[in-house]
CSV table of C-alpha atoms in Angstrom, one decimal:
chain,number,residue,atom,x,y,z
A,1,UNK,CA,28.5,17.2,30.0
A,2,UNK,CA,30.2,18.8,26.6
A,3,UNK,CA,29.5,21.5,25.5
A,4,UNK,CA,28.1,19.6,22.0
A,5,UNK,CA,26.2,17.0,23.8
A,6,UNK,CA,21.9,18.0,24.3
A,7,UNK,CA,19.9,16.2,27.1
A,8,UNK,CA,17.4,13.8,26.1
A,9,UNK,CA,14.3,13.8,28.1
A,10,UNK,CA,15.8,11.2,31.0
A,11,UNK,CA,18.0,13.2,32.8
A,12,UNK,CA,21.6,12.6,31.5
A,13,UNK,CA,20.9,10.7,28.6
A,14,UNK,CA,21.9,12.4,24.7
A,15,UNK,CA,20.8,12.8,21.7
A,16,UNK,CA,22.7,13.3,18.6
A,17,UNK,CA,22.8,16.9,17.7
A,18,UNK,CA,25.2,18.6,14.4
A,19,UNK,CA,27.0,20.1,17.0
A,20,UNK,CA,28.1,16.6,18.1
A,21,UNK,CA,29.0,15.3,14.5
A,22,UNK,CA,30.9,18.5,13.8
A,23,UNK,CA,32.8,17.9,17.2
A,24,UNK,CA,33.5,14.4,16.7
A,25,UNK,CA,34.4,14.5,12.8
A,26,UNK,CA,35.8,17.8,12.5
A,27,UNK,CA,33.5,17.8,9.1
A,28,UNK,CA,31.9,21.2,8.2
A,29,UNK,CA,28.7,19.7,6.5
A,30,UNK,CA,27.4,16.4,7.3
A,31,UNK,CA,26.6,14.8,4.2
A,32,UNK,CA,30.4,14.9,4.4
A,33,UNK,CA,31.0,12.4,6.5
A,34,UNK,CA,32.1,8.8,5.3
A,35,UNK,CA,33.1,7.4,9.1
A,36,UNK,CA,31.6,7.9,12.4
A,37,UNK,CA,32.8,6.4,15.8
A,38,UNK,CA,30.0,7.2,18.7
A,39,UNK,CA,31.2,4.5,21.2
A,40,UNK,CA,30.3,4.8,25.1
A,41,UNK,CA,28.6,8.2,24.7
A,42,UNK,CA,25.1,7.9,26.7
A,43,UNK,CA,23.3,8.4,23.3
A,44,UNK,CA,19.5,7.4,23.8
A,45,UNK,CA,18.3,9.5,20.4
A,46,UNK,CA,20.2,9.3,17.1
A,47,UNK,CA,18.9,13.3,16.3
A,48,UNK,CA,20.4,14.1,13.0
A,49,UNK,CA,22.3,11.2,12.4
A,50,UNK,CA,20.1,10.4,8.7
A,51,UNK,CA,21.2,14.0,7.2
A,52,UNK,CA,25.0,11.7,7.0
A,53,UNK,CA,23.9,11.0,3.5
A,54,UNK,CA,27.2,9.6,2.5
A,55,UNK,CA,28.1,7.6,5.8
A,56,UNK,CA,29.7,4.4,4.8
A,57,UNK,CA,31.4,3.3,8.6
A,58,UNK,CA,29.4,3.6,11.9
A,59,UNK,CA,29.9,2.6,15.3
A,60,UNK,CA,27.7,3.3,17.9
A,61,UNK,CA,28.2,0.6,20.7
A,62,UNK,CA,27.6,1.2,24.1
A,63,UNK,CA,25.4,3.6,23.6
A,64,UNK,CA,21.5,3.7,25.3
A,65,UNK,CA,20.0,3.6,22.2
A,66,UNK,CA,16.1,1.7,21.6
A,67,UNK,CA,15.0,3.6,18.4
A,68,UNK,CA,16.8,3.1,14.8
A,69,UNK,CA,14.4,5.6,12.6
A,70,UNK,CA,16.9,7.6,11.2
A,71,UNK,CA,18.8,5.4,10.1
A,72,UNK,CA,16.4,3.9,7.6
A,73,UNK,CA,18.1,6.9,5.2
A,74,UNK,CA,21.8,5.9,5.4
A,75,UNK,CA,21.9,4.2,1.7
A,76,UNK,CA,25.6,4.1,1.7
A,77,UNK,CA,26.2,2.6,4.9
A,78,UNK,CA,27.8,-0.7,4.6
A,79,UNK,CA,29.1,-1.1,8.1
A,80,UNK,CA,27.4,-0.9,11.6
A,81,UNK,CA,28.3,-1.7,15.0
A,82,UNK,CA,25.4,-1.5,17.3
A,83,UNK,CA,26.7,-4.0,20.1
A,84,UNK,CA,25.8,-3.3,24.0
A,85,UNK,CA,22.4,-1.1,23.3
A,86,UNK,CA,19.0,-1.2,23.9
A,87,UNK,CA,17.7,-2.1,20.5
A,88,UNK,CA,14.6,-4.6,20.4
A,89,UNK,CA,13.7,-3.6,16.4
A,90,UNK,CA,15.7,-3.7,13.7
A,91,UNK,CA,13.3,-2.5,11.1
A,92,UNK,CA,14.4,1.0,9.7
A,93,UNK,CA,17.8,-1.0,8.7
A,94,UNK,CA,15.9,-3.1,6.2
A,95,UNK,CA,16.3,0.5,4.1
A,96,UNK,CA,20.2,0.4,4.3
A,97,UNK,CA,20.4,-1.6,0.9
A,98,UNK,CA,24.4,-1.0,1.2
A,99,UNK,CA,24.8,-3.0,4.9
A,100,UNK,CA,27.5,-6.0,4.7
A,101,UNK,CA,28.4,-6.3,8.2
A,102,UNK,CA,26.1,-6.0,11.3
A,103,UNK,CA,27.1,-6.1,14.9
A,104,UNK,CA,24.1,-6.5,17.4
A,105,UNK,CA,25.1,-8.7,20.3
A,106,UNK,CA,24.1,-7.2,23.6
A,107,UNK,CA,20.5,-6.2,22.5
A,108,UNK,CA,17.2,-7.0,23.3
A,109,UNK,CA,15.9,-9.2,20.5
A,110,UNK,CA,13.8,-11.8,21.0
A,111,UNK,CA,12.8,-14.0,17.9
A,112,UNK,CA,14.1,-14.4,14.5
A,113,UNK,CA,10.7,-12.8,13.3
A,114,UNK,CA,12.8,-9.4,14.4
A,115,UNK,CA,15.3,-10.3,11.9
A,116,UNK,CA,13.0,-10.4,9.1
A,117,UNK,CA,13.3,-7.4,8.4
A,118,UNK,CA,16.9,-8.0,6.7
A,119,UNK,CA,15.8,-10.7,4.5
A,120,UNK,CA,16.4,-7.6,1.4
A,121,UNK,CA,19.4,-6.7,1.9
A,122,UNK,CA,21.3,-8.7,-0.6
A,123,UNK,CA,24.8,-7.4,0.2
A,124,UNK,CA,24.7,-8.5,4.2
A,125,UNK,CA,27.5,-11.1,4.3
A,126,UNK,CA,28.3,-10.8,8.1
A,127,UNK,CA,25.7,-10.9,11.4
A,128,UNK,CA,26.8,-10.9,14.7
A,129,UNK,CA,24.1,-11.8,17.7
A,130,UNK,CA,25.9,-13.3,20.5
A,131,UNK,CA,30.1,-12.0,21.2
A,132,UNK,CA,31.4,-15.0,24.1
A,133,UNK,CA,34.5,-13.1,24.2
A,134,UNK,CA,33.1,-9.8,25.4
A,135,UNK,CA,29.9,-11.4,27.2
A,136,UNK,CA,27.3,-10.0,24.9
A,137,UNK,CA,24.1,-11.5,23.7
A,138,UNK,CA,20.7,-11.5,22.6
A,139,UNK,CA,17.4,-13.1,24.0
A,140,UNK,CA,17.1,-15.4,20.6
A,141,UNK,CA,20.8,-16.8,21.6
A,142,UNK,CA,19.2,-18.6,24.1
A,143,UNK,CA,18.0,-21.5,21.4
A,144,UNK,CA,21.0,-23.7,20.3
A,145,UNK,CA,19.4,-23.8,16.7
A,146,UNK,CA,18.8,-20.4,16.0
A,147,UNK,CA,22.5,-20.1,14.2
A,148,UNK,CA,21.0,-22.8,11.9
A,149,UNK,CA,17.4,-21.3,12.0
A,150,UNK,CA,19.5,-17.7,11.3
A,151,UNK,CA,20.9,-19.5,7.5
A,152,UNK,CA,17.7,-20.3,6.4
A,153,UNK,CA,16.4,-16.9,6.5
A,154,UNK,CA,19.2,-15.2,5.4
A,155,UNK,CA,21.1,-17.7,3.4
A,156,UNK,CA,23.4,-14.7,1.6
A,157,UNK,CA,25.2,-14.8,5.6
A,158,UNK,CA,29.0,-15.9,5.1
A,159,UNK,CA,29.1,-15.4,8.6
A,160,UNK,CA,27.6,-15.7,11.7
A,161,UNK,CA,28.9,-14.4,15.1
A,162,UNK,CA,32.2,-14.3,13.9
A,163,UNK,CA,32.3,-17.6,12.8
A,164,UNK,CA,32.4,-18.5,8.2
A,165,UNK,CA,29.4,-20.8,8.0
A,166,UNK,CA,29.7,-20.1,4.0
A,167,UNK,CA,32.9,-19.8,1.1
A,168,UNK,CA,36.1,-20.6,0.9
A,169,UNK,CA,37.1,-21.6,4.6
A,170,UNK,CA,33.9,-22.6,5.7
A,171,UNK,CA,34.6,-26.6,4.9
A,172,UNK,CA,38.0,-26.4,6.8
A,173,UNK,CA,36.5,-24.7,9.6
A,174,UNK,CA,33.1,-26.8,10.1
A,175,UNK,CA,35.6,-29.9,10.0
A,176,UNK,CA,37.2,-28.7,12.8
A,177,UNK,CA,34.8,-28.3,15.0
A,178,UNK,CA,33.7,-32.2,13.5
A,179,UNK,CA,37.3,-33.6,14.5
A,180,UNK,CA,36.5,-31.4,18.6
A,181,UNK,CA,33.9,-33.1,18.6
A,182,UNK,CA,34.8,-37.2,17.5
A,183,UNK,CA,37.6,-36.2,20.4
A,184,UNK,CA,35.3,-35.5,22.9
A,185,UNK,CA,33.0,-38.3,21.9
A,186,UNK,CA,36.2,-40.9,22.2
A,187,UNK,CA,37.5,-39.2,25.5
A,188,UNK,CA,34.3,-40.4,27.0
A,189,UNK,CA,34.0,-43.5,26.0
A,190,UNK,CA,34.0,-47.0,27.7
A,191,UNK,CA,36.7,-49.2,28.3
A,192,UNK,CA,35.2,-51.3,25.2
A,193,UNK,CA,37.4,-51.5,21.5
A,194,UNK,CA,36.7,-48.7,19.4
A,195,UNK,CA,35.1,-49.7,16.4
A,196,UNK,CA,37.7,-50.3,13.5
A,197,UNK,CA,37.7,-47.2,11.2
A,198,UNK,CA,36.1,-46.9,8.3
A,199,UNK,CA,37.6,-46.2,4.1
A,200,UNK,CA,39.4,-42.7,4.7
A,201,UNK,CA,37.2,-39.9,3.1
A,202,UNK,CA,38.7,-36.9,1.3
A,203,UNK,CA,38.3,-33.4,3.8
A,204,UNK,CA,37.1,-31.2,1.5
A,205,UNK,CA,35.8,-31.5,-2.1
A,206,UNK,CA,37.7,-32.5,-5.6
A,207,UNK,CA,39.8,-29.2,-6.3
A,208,UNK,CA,39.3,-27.0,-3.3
A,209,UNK,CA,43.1,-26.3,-3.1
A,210,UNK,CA,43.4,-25.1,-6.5
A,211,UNK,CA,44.3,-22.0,-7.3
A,212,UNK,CA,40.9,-19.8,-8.3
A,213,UNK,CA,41.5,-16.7,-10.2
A,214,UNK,CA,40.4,-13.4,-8.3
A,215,UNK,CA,37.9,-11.3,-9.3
A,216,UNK,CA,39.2,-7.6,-9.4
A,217,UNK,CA,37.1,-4.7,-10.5
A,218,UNK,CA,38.2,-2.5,-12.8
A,219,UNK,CA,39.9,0.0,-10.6
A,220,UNK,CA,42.3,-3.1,-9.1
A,221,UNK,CA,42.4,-3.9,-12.9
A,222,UNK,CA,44.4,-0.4,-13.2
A,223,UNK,CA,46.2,-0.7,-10.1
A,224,UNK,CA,47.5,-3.6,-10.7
A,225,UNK,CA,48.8,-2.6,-14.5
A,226,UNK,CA,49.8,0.5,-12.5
A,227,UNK,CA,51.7,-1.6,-10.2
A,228,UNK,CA,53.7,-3.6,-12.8
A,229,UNK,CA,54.5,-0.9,-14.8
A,230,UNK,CA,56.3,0.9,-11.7
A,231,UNK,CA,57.8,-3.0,-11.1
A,232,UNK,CA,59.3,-3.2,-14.6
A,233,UNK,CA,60.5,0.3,-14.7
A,234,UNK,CA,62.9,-0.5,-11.2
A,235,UNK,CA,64.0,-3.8,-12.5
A,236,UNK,CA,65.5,-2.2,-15.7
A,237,UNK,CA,66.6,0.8,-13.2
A,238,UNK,CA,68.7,-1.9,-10.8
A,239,UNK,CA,70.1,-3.3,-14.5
A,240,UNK,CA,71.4,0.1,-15.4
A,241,UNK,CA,72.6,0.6,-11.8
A,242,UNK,CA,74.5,-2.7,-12.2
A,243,UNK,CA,76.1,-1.9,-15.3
A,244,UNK,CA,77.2,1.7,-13.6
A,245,UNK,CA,78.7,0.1,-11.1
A,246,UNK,CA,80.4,-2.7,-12.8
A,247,UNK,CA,82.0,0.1,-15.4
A,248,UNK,CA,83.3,1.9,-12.5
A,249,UNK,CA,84.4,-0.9,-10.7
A,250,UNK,CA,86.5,-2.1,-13.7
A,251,UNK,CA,87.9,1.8,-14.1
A,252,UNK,CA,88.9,2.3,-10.5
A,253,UNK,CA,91.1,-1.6,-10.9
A,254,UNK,CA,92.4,-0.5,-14.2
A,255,UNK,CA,93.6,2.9,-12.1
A,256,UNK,CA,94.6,0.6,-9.1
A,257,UNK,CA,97.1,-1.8,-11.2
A,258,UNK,CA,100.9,0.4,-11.3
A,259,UNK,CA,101.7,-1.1,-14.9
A,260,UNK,CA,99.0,1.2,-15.8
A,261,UNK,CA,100.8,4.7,-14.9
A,262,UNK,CA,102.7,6.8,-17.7
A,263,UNK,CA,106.2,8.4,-16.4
């Protein structure tokens, strides 16, 4: 075991200790810390993890972990990967009033009632229960409505297991999977004539491929003065650099031409 890592009361299993976050961040104080990656570590207790006051980035998959408690006093934290633990309650994350993207596949939770508990967090744009690709999943995966079920309680979701089920990109992608699934329907059809199809209906609605204008704050605002400034500045450079050139190239063919020579 390193040296940083503390037992927890089952044997081999560890709990988070300032000697860990020290290790891992190289951070002198923990409030310090803005991002923390704790993947594969045996952690069963998270310890100290709440003194992280500014933590903004945590990852702490494939971990043992059951109990979330200090958590509940991350405010900053706007990013959490709990994938492939042990969790069954979500309830101390219904504190984080700063979450926007939560990874839980590979848990333990059973009903959407567990999920209830994020129903305040008005910034949470992005849940993930169930990860196909890396074979991770949650009891409540097992009904084929609980992605629709999942919307109505947390309608602010843009998306869900990886997948937009809200904004721009949504349409196109939920037509997609329409068109998968007319071809499957007509692979599998009789040997009868298909029915003759209907008046063509537009994919998406009335202006959807328009050009929008983004929203900046006010520090892109500035950056992106900043930007053109610096852009302007290098065009009139190159102008200059042209003119330089030209005048030189125009004094070495005046030198170049023998007519030009005094004896």
């Amino acid at each position: 075991m390193e040296p940083w890592a503390e037992k927890g009361d089952e044997g081999e299993n560890v709990r988070i200790t300032a000697q860990l976050l020290k290790a891992k961040t190289g951070e002198f104080a923990l409030e310090s810390i803005l991002l923390l990656k704790l993947r594969g570590l045996g952690i069963s207790e998270l310890g100290c993890l709440g003194e992280c006051a500014s933590l903004e980035w945590l990852d702490l998959s494939g971990n043992a972990i059951s109990h979330l408690g200090p958590l509940a006093a991350l405010k900053s934290l706007a990013v959490l990967n709990l994938s492939a633990n042990r969790v069954c309650s979500l309830e101390p994350l219904g504190a984080c009033e700063s979450l926007q993207s939560l990874n839980v596949a590979g848990n333990l939770l059973g009903s959407l009632q567990q999920l209830q508990c994020l129903a305040g967090l008005r910034r949470l744009e992005s849940l993930r229960l169930h990860d196909a690709r890396a074979r991770l999943s949650n009891p409540v995966c097992s009904s084929g409505a609980y992605r629709s079920a999942l919307r109505d309680l947390l309608p602010g979701l843009k998306a869900i297991d990886g997948e937009r089920v809200s904004g721009r990109g949504s349409e196109l992608y939920q037509l997609c999977r329409d068109l998968d699934s007319s071809l499957e329907r007509g692979g599998s059809g009789g040997a009868g004539s298909p029915e003759p199809p209907g008046a063509a209906l537009p994919w998406v609605e009335e202006g959807y491929w328009e050009r929008r204008p983004a929203r900046r704050s006010s520090i892109m605002e500035e950056a992106y003065k900043q930007f053109n400034d610096v852009l302007r500045e290098c065009r009139e450079l190159s102008e200059r650099a042209d003119d330089t050139i030209s005048q030189a190239e125009r004094a070495l063919s005046v030198r170049s031409d023998p007519s030009s020579y005094v004896f």
